[in-house]
CSV table of C-alpha atoms in Angstrom, one decimal:
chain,number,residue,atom,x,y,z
A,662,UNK,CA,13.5,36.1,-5.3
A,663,UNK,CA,16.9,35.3,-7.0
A,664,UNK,CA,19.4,32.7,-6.5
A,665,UNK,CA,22.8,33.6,-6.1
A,666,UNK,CA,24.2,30.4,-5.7
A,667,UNK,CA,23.5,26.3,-4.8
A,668,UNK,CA,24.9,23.3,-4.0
A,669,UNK,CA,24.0,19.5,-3.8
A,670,UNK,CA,24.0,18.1,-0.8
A,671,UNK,CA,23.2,15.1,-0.7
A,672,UNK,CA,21.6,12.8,-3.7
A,673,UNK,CA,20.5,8.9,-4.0
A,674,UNK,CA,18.7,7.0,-6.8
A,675,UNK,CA,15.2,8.4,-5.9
A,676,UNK,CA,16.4,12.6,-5.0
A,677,UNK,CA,18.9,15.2,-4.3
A,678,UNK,CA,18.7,17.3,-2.0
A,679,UNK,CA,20.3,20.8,-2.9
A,680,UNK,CA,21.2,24.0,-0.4
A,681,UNK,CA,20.3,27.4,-2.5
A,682,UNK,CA,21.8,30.6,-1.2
A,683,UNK,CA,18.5,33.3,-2.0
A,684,UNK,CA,18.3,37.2,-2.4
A,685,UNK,CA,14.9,38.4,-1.7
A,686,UNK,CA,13.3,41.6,-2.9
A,687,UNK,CA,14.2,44.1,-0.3
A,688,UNK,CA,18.2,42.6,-0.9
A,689,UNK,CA,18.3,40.3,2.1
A,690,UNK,CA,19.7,37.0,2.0
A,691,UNK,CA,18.8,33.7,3.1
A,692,UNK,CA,18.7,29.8,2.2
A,693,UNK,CA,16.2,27.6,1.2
A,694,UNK,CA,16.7,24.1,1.2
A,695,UNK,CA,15.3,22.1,-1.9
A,696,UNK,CA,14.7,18.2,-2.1
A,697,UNK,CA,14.5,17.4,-5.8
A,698,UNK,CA,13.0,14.2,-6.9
A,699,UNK,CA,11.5,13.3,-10.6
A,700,UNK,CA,8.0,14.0,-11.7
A,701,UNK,CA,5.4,11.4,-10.5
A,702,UNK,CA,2.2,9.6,-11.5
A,703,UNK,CA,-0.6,9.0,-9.0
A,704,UNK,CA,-3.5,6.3,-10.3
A,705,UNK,CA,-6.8,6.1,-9.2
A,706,UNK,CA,-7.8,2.6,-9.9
A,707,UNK,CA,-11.6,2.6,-10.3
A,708,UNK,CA,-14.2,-0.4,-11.0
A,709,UNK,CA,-17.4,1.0,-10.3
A,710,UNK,CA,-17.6,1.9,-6.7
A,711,UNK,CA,-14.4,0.5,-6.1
A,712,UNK,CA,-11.1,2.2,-5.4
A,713,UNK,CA,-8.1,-0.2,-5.3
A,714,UNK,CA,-5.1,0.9,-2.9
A,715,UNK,CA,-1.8,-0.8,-1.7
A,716,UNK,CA,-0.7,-0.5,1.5
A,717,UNK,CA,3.5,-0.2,2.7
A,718,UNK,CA,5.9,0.7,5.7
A,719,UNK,CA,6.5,4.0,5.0
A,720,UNK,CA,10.3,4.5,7.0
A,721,UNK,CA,9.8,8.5,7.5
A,722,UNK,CA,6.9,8.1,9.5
A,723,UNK,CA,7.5,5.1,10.7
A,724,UNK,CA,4.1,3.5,10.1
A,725,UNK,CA,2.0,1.5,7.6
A,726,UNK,CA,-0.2,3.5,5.0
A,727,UNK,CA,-2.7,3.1,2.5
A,728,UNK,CA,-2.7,4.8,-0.5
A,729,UNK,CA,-3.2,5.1,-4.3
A,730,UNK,CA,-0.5,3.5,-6.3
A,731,UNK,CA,2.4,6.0,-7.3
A,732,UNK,CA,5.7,6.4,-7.7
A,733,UNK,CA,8.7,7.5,-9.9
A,734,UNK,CA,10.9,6.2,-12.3
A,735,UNK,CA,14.3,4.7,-11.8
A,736,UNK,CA,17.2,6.6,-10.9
A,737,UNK,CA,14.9,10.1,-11.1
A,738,UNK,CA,15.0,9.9,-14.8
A,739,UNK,CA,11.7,11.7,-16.0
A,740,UNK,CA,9.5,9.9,-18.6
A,741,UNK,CA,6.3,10.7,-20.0
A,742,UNK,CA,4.1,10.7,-16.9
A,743,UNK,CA,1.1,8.6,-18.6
A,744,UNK,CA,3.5,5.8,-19.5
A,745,UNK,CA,4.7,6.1,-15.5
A,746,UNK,CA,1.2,6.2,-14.2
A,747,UNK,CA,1.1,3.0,-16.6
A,748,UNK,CA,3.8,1.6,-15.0
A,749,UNK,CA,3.3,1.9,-11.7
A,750,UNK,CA,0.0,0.8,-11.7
A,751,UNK,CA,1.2,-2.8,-13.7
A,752,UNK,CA,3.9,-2.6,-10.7
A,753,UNK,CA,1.8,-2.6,-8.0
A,754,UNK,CA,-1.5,-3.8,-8.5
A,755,UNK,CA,-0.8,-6.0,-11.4
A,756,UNK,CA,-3.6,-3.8,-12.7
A,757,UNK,CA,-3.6,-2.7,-16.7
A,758,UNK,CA,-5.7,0.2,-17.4
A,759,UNK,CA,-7.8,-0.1,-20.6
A,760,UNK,CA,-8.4,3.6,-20.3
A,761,UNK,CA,-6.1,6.2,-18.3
A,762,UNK,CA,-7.3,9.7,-18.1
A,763,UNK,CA,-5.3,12.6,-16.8
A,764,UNK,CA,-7.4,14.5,-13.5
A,765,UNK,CA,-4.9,17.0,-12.7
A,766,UNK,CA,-1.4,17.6,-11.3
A,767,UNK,CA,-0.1,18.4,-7.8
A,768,UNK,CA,3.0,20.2,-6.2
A,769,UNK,CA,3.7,17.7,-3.5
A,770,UNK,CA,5.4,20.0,-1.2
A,771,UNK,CA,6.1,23.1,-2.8
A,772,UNK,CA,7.9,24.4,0.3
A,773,UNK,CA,10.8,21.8,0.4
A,774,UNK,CA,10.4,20.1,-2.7
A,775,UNK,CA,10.5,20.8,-6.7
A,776,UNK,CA,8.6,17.9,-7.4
A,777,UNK,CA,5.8,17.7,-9.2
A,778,UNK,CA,2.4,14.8,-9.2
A,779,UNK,CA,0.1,14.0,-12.6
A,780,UNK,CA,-3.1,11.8,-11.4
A,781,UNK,CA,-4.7,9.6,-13.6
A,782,UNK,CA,-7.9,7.9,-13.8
A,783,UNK,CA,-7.2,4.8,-14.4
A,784,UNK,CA,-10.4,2.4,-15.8
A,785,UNK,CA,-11.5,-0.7,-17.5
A,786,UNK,CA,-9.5,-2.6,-15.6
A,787,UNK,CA,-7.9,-6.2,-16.4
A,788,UNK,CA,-5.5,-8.2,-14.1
A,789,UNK,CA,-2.0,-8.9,-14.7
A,790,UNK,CA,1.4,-9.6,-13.0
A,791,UNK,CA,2.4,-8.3,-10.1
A,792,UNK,CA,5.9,-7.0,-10.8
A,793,UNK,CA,6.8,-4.8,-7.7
A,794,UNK,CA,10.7,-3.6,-6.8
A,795,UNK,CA,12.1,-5.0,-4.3
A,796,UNK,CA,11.5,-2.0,-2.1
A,797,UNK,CA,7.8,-3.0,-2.5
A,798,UNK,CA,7.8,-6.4,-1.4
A,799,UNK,CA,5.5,-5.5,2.1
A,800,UNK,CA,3.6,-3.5,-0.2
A,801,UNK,CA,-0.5,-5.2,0.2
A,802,UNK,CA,-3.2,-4.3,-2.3
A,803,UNK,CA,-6.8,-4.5,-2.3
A,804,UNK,CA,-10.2,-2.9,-3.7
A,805,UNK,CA,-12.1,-1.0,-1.0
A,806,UNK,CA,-15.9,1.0,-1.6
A,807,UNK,CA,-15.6,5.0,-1.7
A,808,UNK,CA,-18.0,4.5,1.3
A,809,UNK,CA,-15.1,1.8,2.8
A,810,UNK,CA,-12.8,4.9,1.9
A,811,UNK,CA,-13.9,7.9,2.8
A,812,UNK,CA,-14.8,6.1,6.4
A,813,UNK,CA,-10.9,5.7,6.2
A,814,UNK,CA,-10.7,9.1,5.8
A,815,UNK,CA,-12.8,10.0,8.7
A,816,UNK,CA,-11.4,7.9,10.9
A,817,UNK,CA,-7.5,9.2,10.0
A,818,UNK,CA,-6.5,5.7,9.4
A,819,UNK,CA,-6.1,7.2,5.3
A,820,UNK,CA,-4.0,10.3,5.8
A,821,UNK,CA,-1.4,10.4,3.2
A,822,UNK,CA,-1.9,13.9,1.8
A,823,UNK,CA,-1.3,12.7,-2.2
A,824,UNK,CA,-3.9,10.4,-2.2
A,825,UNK,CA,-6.6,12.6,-0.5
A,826,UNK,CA,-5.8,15.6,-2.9
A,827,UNK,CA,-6.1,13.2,-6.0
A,828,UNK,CA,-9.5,11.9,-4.3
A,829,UNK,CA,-10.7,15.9,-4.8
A,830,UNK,CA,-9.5,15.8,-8.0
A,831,UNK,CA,-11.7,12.8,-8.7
A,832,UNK,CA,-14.7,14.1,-7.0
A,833,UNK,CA,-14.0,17.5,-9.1
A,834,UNK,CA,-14.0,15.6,-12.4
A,835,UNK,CA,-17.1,13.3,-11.2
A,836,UNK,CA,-19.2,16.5,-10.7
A,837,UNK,CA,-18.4,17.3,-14.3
């Protein structure tokens, strides 16, 4: 597949979305359109049996969901994704990681989007401030059991796709 030509759309301070005009193999054209948004960091905070999430509106769907903390830096700049996992955790949980070990990484939605996800382990866990952007600010926290989450799970009342693909990345790295 080769690109012949593209053009931003649209962008904001958290993507851009971008129009690419495509030549395939057998020399037919199409489009593809691409949303691109900075690398992220997904943290799995763990105490034990514990698994800490935050909960938020989430506009797109319309609906409240839980998940583990993640996000991206400011104005899509890309950083060093263990200093972001870092950060977002501090942001908000208030947590601060004594030890943060990189699971894996994730395409997010490699079909519409160039983005791309690191998970961490995050562990040894102390409590600080809370410092979440003002985006956040319906954003809840709190620690629930894997039992607590997996029943989630079950029961689709945990379905956001990012943080049930870094819970198999934990369950991978548990099993050694």
């Amino acid at each position: 597949m080769q690109r012949i030509s593209s053009r931003q759309v649209y962008e904001n301070p958290w993507m851009a979305l971008r129009e690419d005009a495509i030549r395939l193999d057998d020399g037919t054209e199409g489009i593809y359109g691409v949303v691109d948004k900075p690398t992220a960091a997904i943290v799995i905070p763990r105490d034990g049996d514990r698994l800490h999430l935050v909960e938020q509106f989430r506009y797109p769907v319309g609906q409240r969901r839980w998940e583990f903390p993640m996000g991206t830096a400011p104005d899509r700049a890309e950083i060093d994704p263990a200093e972001l996992a870092a950060r977002e955790l501090a942001e908000e949980t208030g947590l601060v990681a004594g030890r943060m070990e990189l699971l894996g990484d994730l395409d997010i939605a490699p079909g519409m989007s160039s983005q791309r996800e690191h998970v961490f382990l995050a562990s040894d866990l102390r409590e600080g401030p809370i410092r979440r952007e003002h985006s956040e600010q319906d954003m809840r926290a709190r620690w629930f059991t894997t039992a607590e989450f997996e029943q989630m799970v079950r029961c689709s009342q945990l379905v956001d796709a990012q943080t049930l693909a870094a819970y198999l990345l934990l369950t991978l790295h548990d099993r050694g």
